[in-house]
């Protein structure tokens, strides 16, 4: 499986590129005759990751993706596919790269109109030099993956937009490349069909584990598909993170405006909103638990057993009990813990309580408290103090 890495990528269209870059970095207009489309962009896409690039029209997304597969030469910077320096390849080597390592899926499908669905799908493996029988086998298999079995002999004009894009996807899959580059691949589709294609891509990705760079200006699409999302603005990447990270801590106002209308409860997770909690071990003395309650001015204290939450100690009960009482005898169960990766929509019925959050091994990572929970679900997103 292939990783992709971009370092210091810049692309200037027009004249005097060095000067345009210098001016842009200083925050000035690039100057007449030059457009800075990509500016100082760096990121790594891990093997098997779906990396979404999102941004308004003109922010440089298409330019960036075309630099990744060598269709454009960057003004500065470097692209690596595993250990290969894509930016140093010759034209011939680049064609090889696009045939064997990276396939592109376009917004307007780019199918061969006078060829059948099957011909279109086997084009990639044929160009790459697969024997015809093998190319056909791969094409048939890829068409099956996208649900087009039985449509092999049709022509593109006989298909709906969604089906045409399935052919586009099948063509990329038949090529058998590790990397898929998808530039607004679903943007031209009707909303319902678009949703279908997204589901299908998620399903296929679960089986195939490709390294995908997916460009979109649709935030919901970005969140549905992306393991991580990079937000571009005027050629720069202004933030990279998971959907939840971006929602919870947008890097600036531009990003905050982008994510303003998202249903946060379905994206944010308990682990993100949980705050560290003082707690005491069940085997410890009551005296120590009481100290913690007083020191931190708490009404109740989570009690753990080897890190796992087992209940709550009420301060009133702790104050009244004889000093040699075992903690275990004073516990009451408290709210059921939730997993750190649970989204907040599962919480809405328990807003009034402190909910313990546990990691994959059942250990307490913190508490989701009512005020931070409500703040996280509110439209602002930005933390009060630390943003
Ligand atoms: N071949 C070119 N020559 C000159 N300028 C270009 C060229 N290609 C792109 N640009 C400019 O570079 C900037 C970034 O364009 P790009 O197409 O990468 O943006 P985008 O984010 O893909 O936009 P969209 O969402 O509209 O597809 C824009 O200002 C665009 O006009
Ligand atoms: Mg574009």
CSV table of N, CA and C in Angstrom, one decimal, residues 265-329:
chain,number,residue,atom,x,y,z
A,265,UNK,N,-23.7,16.8,17.0
A,265,UNK,CA,-24.0,15.7,17.9
A,265,UNK,C,-23.6,14.4,17.2
A,266,UNK,N,-23.6,14.4,15.8
A,266,UNK,CA,-23.3,13.2,15.1
A,266,UNK,C,-21.9,13.1,14.7
A,267,UNK,N,-21.1,14.1,15.0
A,267,UNK,CA,-19.7,14.0,14.7
A,267,UNK,C,-18.8,14.0,15.9
A,268,UNK,N,-19.1,14.9,16.8
A,268,UNK,CA,-18.2,15.0,18.0
A,268,UNK,C,-18.3,13.7,18.9
A,269,UNK,N,-17.2,13.3,19.5
A,269,UNK,CA,-17.2,12.1,20.3
A,269,UNK,C,-17.0,12.4,21.7
A,270,UNK,N,-17.4,11.5,22.6
A,270,UNK,CA,-17.3,11.6,24.0
A,270,UNK,C,-15.9,11.9,24.4
A,271,UNK,N,-14.9,11.2,23.8
A,271,UNK,CA,-13.5,11.3,24.1
A,271,UNK,C,-13.0,12.8,23.9
A,272,UNK,N,-13.6,13.5,22.9
A,272,UNK,CA,-13.1,14.8,22.6
A,272,UNK,C,-13.7,15.8,23.7
A,273,UNK,N,-14.8,15.5,24.2
A,273,UNK,CA,-15.5,16.5,25.1
A,273,UNK,C,-15.2,16.1,26.5
A,274,UNK,N,-14.7,14.9,26.8
A,274,UNK,CA,-14.5,14.5,28.2
A,274,UNK,C,-13.4,15.4,28.8
A,275,UNK,N,-13.5,15.7,30.0
A,275,UNK,CA,-12.5,16.4,30.8
A,275,UNK,C,-11.9,15.5,31.8
A,276,UNK,N,-10.6,15.6,32.0
A,276,UNK,CA,-9.9,14.7,33.0
A,276,UNK,C,-10.6,14.8,34.3
A,277,UNK,N,-10.7,13.7,35.0
A,277,UNK,CA,-11.4,13.7,36.3
A,277,UNK,C,-10.5,13.2,37.4
A,278,UNK,N,-10.6,13.8,38.6
A,278,UNK,CA,-9.9,13.2,39.8
A,278,UNK,C,-10.7,12.0,40.1
A,279,UNK,N,-10.1,11.0,40.6
A,279,UNK,CA,-10.8,9.8,41.0
A,279,UNK,C,-9.9,9.0,42.0
A,280,UNK,N,-10.6,8.1,42.7
A,280,UNK,CA,-9.8,7.4,43.7
A,280,UNK,C,-10.0,5.9,43.5
A,281,UNK,N,-9.0,5.1,43.9
A,281,UNK,CA,-9.1,3.6,43.7
A,281,UNK,C,-10.0,3.0,44.8
A,282,UNK,N,-10.8,2.1,44.5
A,282,UNK,CA,-11.7,1.4,45.4
A,282,UNK,C,-11.0,0.8,46.6
A,283,UNK,N,-9.7,0.4,46.4
A,283,UNK,CA,-9.0,-0.3,47.5
A,283,UNK,C,-8.4,0.7,48.5
A,284,UNK,N,-8.4,2.0,48.1
A,284,UNK,CA,-7.7,3.0,48.9
A,284,UNK,C,-8.6,3.4,50.2
A,285,UNK,N,-8.0,4.2,51.1
A,285,UNK,CA,-8.7,4.5,52.3
A,285,UNK,C,-9.8,5.6,52.0
A,286,UNK,N,-10.8,5.6,52.8
A,286,UNK,CA,-11.8,6.7,52.8
A,286,UNK,C,-11.2,8.1,53.0
A,287,UNK,N,-10.2,8.1,53.9
A,287,UNK,CA,-9.6,9.4,54.2
A,287,UNK,C,-9.1,10.1,53.0
A,288,UNK,N,-8.4,9.3,52.1
A,288,UNK,CA,-7.8,9.9,50.9
A,288,UNK,C,-8.9,10.4,50.0
A,289,UNK,N,-10.0,9.6,49.8
A,289,UNK,CA,-11.1,10.0,49.0
A,289,UNK,C,-11.7,11.3,49.5
A,290,UNK,N,-11.9,11.4,50.8
A,290,UNK,CA,-12.4,12.6,51.4
A,290,UNK,C,-11.5,13.9,51.1
A,291,UNK,N,-10.2,13.6,51.2
A,291,UNK,CA,-9.3,14.7,50.9
A,291,UNK,C,-9.5,15.2,49.5
A,292,UNK,N,-9.6,14.3,48.6
A,292,UNK,CA,-9.8,14.7,47.2
A,292,UNK,C,-11.1,15.5,47.0
A,293,UNK,N,-12.2,15.0,47.6
A,293,UNK,CA,-13.4,15.7,47.5
A,293,UNK,C,-13.3,17.1,48.0
A,294,UNK,N,-12.6,17.3,49.1
A,294,UNK,CA,-12.5,18.6,49.7
A,294,UNK,C,-11.6,19.5,48.9
A,295,UNK,N,-10.4,18.9,48.6
A,295,UNK,CA,-9.4,19.7,47.9
A,295,UNK,C,-9.9,20.2,46.5
A,296,UNK,N,-10.7,19.4,45.8
A,296,UNK,CA,-11.2,19.8,44.5
A,296,UNK,C,-12.7,20.3,44.6
A,297,UNK,N,-13.1,20.4,45.8
A,297,UNK,CA,-14.5,21.0,46.0
A,297,UNK,C,-15.5,20.2,45.2
A,298,UNK,N,-15.6,18.9,45.3
A,298,UNK,CA,-16.5,18.1,44.5
A,298,UNK,C,-17.7,17.6,45.4
A,299,UNK,N,-18.8,17.4,44.7
A,299,UNK,CA,-19.9,16.7,45.4
A,299,UNK,C,-19.9,15.2,45.3
A,300,UNK,N,-19.2,14.7,44.3
A,300,UNK,CA,-19.1,13.3,44.2
A,300,UNK,C,-17.8,13.0,43.5
A,301,UNK,N,-17.3,11.8,43.7
A,301,UNK,CA,-15.9,11.4,43.2
A,301,UNK,C,-16.1,10.0,42.5
A,302,UNK,N,-15.6,9.9,41.3
A,302,UNK,CA,-15.6,8.6,40.6
A,302,UNK,C,-14.6,7.7,41.3
A,303,UNK,N,-15.0,6.5,41.5
A,303,UNK,CA,-14.2,5.5,42.1
A,303,UNK,C,-13.9,4.4,41.0
A,304,UNK,N,-12.6,4.0,41.0
A,304,UNK,CA,-12.2,3.1,39.9
A,304,UNK,C,-11.6,1.8,40.6
A,305,UNK,N,-11.5,0.8,39.8
A,305,UNK,CA,-10.8,-0.4,40.2
A,305,UNK,C,-9.8,-0.8,39.1
A,306,UNK,N,-8.6,-0.6,39.3
A,306,UNK,CA,-7.5,-0.8,38.3
A,306,UNK,C,-7.9,0.1,37.1
A,307,UNK,N,-8.3,1.3,37.3
A,307,UNK,CA,-8.5,2.2,36.3
A,307,UNK,C,-9.9,2.2,35.7
A,308,UNK,N,-10.7,1.2,36.0
A,308,UNK,CA,-12.1,1.1,35.5
A,308,UNK,C,-13.1,1.7,36.4
A,309,UNK,N,-14.0,2.5,35.9
A,309,UNK,CA,-15.0,3.1,36.8
A,309,UNK,C,-15.9,2.0,37.4
A,310,UNK,N,-16.1,2.1,38.7
A,310,UNK,CA,-17.0,1.2,39.3
A,310,UNK,C,-18.1,1.8,40.1
A,311,UNK,N,-18.1,3.2,40.2
A,311,UNK,CA,-19.2,3.8,40.9
A,311,UNK,C,-18.8,5.2,41.3
A,312,UNK,N,-19.7,5.8,42.1
A,312,UNK,CA,-19.5,7.2,42.6
A,312,UNK,C,-19.5,7.2,44.1
A,313,UNK,N,-18.7,8.1,44.7
A,313,UNK,CA,-18.8,8.3,46.2
A,313,UNK,C,-19.4,9.7,46.3
A,314,UNK,N,-20.5,9.8,47.1
A,314,UNK,CA,-21.1,11.1,47.4
A,314,UNK,C,-20.4,11.7,48.5
A,315,UNK,N,-20.2,13.0,48.4
A,315,UNK,CA,-19.4,13.7,49.5
A,315,UNK,C,-20.2,13.6,50.9
A,316,UNK,N,-21.5,13.7,50.8
A,316,UNK,CA,-22.3,13.7,52.1
A,316,UNK,C,-22.1,12.3,52.7
A,317,UNK,N,-22.1,11.3,51.9
A,317,UNK,CA,-22.0,9.9,52.5
A,317,UNK,C,-20.6,9.8,53.1
A,318,UNK,N,-19.6,10.3,52.4
A,318,UNK,CA,-18.2,10.2,52.8
A,318,UNK,C,-18.0,11.0,54.1
A,319,UNK,N,-18.6,12.1,54.2
A,319,UNK,CA,-18.4,13.0,55.4
A,319,UNK,C,-19.0,12.3,56.7
A,320,UNK,N,-20.1,11.6,56.5
A,320,UNK,CA,-20.9,11.0,57.6
A,320,UNK,C,-20.3,9.6,58.0
A,321,UNK,N,-19.7,8.9,57.1
A,321,UNK,CA,-19.3,7.5,57.4
A,321,UNK,C,-18.1,7.5,58.4
A,322,UNK,N,-18.1,6.5,59.3
A,322,UNK,CA,-16.9,6.3,60.2
A,322,UNK,C,-15.7,6.1,59.3
A,323,UNK,N,-14.5,6.7,59.8
A,323,UNK,CA,-13.3,6.8,59.0
A,323,UNK,C,-12.8,5.5,58.5
A,324,UNK,N,-13.1,4.3,59.2
A,324,UNK,CA,-12.5,3.1,58.7
A,324,UNK,C,-13.5,2.3,57.7
A,325,UNK,N,-14.6,3.0,57.3
A,325,UNK,CA,-15.5,2.4,56.3
A,325,UNK,C,-14.7,2.1,55.0
A,326,UNK,N,-15.0,0.9,54.4
A,326,UNK,CA,-14.4,0.6,53.1
A,326,UNK,C,-15.1,1.4,52.0
A,327,UNK,N,-14.4,1.9,51.1
A,327,UNK,CA,-15.0,2.7,50.0
A,327,UNK,C,-16.1,1.9,49.3
A,328,UNK,N,-15.8,0.6,49.1
A,328,UNK,CA,-16.8,-0.3,48.4
A,328,UNK,C,-18.1,-0.3,49.0
A,329,UNK,N,-18.2,-0.1,50.4
A,329,UNK,CA,-19.5,-0.1,51.0
A,329,UNK,C,-20.3,1.2,50.9
